[in-house]
XYZ file of N, CA and C in Angstrom:
465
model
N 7.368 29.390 1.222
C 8.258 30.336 1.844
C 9.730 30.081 1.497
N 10.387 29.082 0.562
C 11.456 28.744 0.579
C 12.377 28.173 0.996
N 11.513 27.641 2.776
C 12.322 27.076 3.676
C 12.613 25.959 3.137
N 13.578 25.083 4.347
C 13.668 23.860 4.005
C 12.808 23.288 4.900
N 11.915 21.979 5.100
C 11.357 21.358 6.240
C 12.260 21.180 7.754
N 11.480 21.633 9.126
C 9.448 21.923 8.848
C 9.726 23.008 9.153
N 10.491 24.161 9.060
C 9.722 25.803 8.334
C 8.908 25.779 7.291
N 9.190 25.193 6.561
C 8.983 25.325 5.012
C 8.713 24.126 4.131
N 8.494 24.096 2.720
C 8.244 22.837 2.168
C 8.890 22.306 1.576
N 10.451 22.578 1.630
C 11.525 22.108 0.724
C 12.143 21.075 1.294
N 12.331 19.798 0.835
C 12.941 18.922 1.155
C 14.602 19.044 1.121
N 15.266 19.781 1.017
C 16.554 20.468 0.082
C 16.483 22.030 0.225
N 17.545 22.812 -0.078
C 17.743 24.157 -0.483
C 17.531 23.830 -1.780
N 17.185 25.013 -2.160
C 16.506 25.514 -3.821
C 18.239 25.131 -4.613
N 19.500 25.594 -3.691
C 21.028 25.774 -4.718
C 20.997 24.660 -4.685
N 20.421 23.319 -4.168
C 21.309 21.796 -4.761
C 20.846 21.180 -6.207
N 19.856 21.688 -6.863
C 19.467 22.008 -7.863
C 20.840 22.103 -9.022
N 21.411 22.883 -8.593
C 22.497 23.416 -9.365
C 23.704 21.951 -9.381
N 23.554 21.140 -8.344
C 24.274 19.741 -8.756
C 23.646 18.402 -8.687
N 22.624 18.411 -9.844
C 22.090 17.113 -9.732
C 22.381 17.103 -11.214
N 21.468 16.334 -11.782
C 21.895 15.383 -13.318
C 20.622 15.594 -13.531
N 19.434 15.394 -13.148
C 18.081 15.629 -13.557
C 17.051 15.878 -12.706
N 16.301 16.731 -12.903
C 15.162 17.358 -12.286
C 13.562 16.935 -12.738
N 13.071 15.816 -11.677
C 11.695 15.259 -12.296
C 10.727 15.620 -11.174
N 9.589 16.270 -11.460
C 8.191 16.897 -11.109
C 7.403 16.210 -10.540
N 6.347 16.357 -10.079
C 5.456 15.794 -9.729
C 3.995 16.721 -10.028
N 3.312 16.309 -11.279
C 1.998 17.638 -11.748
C 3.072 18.413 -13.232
N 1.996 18.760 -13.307
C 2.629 19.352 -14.963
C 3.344 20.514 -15.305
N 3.542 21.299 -14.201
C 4.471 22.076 -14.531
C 6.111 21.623 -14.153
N 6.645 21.078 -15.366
C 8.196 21.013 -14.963
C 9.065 21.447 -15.214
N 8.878 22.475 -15.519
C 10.087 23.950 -15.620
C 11.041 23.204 -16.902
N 12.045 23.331 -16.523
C 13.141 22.670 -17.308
C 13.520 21.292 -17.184
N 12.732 20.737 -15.921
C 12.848 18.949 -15.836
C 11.936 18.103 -16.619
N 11.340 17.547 -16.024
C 10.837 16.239 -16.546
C 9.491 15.867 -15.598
N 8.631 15.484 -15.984
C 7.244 15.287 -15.310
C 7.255 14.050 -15.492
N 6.609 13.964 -13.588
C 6.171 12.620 -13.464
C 4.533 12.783 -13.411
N 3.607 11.611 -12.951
C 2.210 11.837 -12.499
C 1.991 10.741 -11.557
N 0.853 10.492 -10.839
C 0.628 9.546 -9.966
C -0.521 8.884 -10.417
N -0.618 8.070 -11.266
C -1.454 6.844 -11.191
C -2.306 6.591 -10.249
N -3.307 6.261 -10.222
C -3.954 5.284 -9.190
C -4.670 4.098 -9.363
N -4.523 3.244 -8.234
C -4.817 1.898 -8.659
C -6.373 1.732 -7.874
N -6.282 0.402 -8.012
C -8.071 -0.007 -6.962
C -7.620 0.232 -5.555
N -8.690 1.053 -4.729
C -9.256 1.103 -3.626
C -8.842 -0.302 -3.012
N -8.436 -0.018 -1.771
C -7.626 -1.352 -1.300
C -8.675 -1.015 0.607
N -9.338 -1.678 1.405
C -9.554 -2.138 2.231
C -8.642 -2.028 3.472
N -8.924 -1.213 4.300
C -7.510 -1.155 5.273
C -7.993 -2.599 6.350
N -9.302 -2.257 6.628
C -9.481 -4.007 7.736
C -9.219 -5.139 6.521
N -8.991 -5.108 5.386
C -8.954 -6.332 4.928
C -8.140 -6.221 3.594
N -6.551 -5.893 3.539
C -6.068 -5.561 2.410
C -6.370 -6.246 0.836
N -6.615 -7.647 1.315
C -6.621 -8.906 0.609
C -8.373 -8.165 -0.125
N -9.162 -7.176 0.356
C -10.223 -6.798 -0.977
C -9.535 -5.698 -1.149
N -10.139 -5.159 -2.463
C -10.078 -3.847 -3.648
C -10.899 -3.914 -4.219
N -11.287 -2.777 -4.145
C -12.936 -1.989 -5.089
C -12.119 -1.025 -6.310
N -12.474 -1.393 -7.441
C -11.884 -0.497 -8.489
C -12.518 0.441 -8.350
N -12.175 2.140 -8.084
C -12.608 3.486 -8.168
C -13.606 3.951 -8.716
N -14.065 3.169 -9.802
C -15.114 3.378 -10.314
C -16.104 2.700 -9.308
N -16.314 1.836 -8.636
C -16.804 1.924 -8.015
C -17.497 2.511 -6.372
N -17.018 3.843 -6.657
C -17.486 5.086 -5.777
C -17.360 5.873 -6.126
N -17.826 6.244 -7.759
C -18.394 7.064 -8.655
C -20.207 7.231 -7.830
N -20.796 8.464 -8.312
C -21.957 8.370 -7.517
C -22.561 8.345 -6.367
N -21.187 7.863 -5.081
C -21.242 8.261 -4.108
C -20.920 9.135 -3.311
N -21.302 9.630 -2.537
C -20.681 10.561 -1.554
C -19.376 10.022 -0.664
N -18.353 10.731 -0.593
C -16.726 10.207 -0.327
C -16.543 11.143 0.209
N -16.341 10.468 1.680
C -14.839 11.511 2.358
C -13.642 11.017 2.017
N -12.856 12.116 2.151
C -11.055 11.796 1.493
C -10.707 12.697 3.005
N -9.725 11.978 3.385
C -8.832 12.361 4.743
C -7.276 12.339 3.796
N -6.290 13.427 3.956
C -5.248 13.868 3.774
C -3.741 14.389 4.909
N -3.286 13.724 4.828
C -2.123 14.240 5.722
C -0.729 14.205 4.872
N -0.641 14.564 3.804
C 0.319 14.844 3.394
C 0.712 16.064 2.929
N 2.037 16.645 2.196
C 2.302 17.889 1.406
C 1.250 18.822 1.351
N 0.483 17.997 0.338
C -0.313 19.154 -0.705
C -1.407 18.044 -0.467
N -2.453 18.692 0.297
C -3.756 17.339 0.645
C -4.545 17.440 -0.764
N -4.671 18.727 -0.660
C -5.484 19.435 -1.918
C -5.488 18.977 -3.215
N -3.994 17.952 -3.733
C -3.356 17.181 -5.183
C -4.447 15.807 -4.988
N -4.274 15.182 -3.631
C -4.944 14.250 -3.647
C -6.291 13.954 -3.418
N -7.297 15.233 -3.052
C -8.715 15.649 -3.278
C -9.035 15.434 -4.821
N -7.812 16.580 -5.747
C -7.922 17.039 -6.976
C -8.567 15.259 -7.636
N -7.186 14.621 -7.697
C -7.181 13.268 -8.299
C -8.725 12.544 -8.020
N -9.017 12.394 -6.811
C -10.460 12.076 -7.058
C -11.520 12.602 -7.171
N -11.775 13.888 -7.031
C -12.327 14.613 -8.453
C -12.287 14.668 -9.117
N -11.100 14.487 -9.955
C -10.706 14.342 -11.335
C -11.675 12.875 -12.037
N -11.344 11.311 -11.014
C -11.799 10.369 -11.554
C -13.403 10.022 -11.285
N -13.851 11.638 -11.061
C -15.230 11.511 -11.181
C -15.714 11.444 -9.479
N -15.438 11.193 -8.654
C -15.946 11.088 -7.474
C -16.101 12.716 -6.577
N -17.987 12.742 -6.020
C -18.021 13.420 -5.655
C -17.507 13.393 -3.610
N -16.188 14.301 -3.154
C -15.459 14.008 -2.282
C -15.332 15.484 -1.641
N -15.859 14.898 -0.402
C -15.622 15.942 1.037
C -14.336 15.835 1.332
N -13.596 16.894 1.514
C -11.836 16.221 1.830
C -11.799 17.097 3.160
N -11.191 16.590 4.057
C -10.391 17.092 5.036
C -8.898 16.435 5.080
N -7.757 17.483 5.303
C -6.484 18.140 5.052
C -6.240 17.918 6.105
N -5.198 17.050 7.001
C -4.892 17.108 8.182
C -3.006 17.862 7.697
N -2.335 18.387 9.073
C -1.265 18.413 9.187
C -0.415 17.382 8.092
N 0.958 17.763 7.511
C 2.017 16.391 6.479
C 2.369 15.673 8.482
N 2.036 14.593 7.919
C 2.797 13.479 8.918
C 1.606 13.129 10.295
N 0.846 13.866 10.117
C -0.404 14.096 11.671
C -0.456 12.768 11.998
N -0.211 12.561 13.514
C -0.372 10.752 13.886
C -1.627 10.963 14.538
N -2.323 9.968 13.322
C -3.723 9.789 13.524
C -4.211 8.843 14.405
N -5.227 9.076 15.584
C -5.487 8.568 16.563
C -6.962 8.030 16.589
N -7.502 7.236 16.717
C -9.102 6.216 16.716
C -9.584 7.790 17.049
N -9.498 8.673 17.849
C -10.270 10.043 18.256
C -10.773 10.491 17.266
N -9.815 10.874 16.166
C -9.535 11.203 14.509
C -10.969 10.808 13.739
N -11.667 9.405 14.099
C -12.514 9.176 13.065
C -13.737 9.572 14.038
N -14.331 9.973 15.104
C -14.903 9.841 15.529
C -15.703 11.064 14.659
N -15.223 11.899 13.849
C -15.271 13.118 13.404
C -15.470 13.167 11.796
N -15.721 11.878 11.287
C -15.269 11.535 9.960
C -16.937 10.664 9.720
N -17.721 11.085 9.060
C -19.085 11.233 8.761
C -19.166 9.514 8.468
N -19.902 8.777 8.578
C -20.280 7.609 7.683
C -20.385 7.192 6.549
N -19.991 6.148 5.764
C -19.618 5.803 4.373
C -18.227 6.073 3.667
N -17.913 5.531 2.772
C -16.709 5.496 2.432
C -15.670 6.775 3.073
N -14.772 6.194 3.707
C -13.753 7.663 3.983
C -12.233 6.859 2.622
N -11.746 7.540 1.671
C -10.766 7.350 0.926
C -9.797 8.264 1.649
N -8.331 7.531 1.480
C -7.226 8.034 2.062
C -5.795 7.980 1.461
N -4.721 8.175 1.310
C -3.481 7.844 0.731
C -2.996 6.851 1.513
N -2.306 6.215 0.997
C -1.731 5.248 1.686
C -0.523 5.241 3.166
N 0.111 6.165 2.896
C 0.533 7.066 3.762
C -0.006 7.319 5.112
N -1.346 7.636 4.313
C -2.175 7.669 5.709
C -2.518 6.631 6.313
N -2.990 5.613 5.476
C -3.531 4.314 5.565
C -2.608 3.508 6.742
N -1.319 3.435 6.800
C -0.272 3.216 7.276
C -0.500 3.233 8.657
N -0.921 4.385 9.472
C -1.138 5.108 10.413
C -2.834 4.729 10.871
N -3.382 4.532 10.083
C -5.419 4.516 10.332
C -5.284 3.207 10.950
N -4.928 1.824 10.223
C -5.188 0.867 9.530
C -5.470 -0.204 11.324
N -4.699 0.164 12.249
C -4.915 -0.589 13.366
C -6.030 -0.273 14.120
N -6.660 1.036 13.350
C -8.061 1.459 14.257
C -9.216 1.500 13.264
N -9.157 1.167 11.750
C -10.057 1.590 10.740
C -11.525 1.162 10.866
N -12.204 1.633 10.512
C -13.784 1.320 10.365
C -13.837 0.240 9.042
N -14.949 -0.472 8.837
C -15.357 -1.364 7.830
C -15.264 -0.359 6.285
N -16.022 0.962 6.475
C -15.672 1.168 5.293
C -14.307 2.503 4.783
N -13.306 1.561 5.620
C -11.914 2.785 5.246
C -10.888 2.338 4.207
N -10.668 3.254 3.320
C -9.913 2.634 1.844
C -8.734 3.457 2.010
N -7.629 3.117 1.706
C -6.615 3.924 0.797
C -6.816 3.395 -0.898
N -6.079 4.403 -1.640
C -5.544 4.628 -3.236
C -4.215 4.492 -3.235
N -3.834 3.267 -3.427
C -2.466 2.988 -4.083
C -2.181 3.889 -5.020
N -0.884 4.407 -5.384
C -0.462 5.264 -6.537
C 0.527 4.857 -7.431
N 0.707 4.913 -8.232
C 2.313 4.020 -9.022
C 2.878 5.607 -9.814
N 3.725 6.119 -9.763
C 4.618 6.782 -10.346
C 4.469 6.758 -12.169
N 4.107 7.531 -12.774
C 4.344 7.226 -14.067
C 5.167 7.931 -14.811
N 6.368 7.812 -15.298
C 7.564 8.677 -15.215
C 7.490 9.434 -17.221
N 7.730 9.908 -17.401
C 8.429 10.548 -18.719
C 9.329 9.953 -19.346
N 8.834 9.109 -20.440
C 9.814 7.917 -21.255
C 11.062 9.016 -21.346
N 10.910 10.399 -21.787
C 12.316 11.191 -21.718
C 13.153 11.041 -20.718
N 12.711 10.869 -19.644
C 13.358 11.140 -18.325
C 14.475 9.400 -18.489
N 13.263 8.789 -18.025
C 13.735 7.486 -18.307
C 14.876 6.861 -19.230
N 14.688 7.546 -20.456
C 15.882 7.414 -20.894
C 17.387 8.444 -20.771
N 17.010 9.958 -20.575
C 17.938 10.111 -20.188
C 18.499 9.664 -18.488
N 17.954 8.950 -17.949
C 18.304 8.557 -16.390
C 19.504 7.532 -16.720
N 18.909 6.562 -17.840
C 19.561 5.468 -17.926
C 20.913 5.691 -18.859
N 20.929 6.918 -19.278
C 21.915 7.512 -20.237
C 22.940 7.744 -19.148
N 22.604 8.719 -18.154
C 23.656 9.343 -17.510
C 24.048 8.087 -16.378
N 23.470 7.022 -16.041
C 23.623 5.746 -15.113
C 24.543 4.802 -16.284
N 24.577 5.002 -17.679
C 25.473 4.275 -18.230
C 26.623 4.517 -18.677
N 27.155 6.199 -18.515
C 28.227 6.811 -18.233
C 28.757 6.964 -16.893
N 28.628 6.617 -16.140
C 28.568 6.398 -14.588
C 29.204 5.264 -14.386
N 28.712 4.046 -15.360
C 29.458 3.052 -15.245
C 30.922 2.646 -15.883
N 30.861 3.524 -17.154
C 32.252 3.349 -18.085
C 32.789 4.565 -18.019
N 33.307 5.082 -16.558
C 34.306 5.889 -16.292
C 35.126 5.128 -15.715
């Protein structure tokens, strides 16, 4: 809708655009900026951070994915993408998730963002994971970032 948050999904008005130095994406359409993507790492254990199951290992299984962010739907996509077949439920961006929350959330792996994880993690079941993500930026970007940060300095 154009708004800015929480009407809408803009973190910003659309005009501050018009004074920044660079414009970087998130997903592949980046207009005239620069695309980033989100990585993901091993399945991390919310009762027990100290394990991680590499993703491939819940290939073949049946996966719920719980979402409370932006676009829940990006982070369904991603593990579909890495092969996992995944039931997703989409909560509210920010929903403070309450022990009530899982009572509703089927048995066996539930995968989550970390984000969420944040919020689960003092009530989680044995088998509740978040997906770490790492940013993977556009060597273009990157260098022009560090271009315009090194004129920044020798003014």
């Amino acid at each position: 809708n154009g708004r800015c948050l929480p009407a809408g999904p803009l973190r910003e008005p659309r005009g501050r655009l018009t004074r920044v130095d660079l414009v970087l994406t998130n997903g592949d359409d980046a207009g005239d900026g620069y695309r980033m993507r989100l990585v993901p790492g091993a399945a991390v254990k919310l009762r027990d951070p100290k394990v991680s199951s590499p993703i491939a290992g819940f290939i073949g299984r049946r996966v719920f994915a719980v979402a409370a962010i932006g676009n829940p739907e990006r982070f369904f996509a991603m593990l579909r993408g890495l092969g996992l077949k995944v039931e997703g439920r989409a909560y509210p961006d920010h929903y403070p998730f309450a022990p009530s929350d899982l009572a509703d959330w089927p048995a066996g792996p539930v995968l989550m963002t970390e984000k969420d994880a944040v919020k689960c993690a003092p009530f989680a079941g044995e088998d509740h994971w978040f997906l770490p993500v790492e940013a993977e930026l556009d060597a273009a970007f990157v260098e022009a970032f560090f271009r315009k940060l090194e004129a920044q300095t020798h003014v």
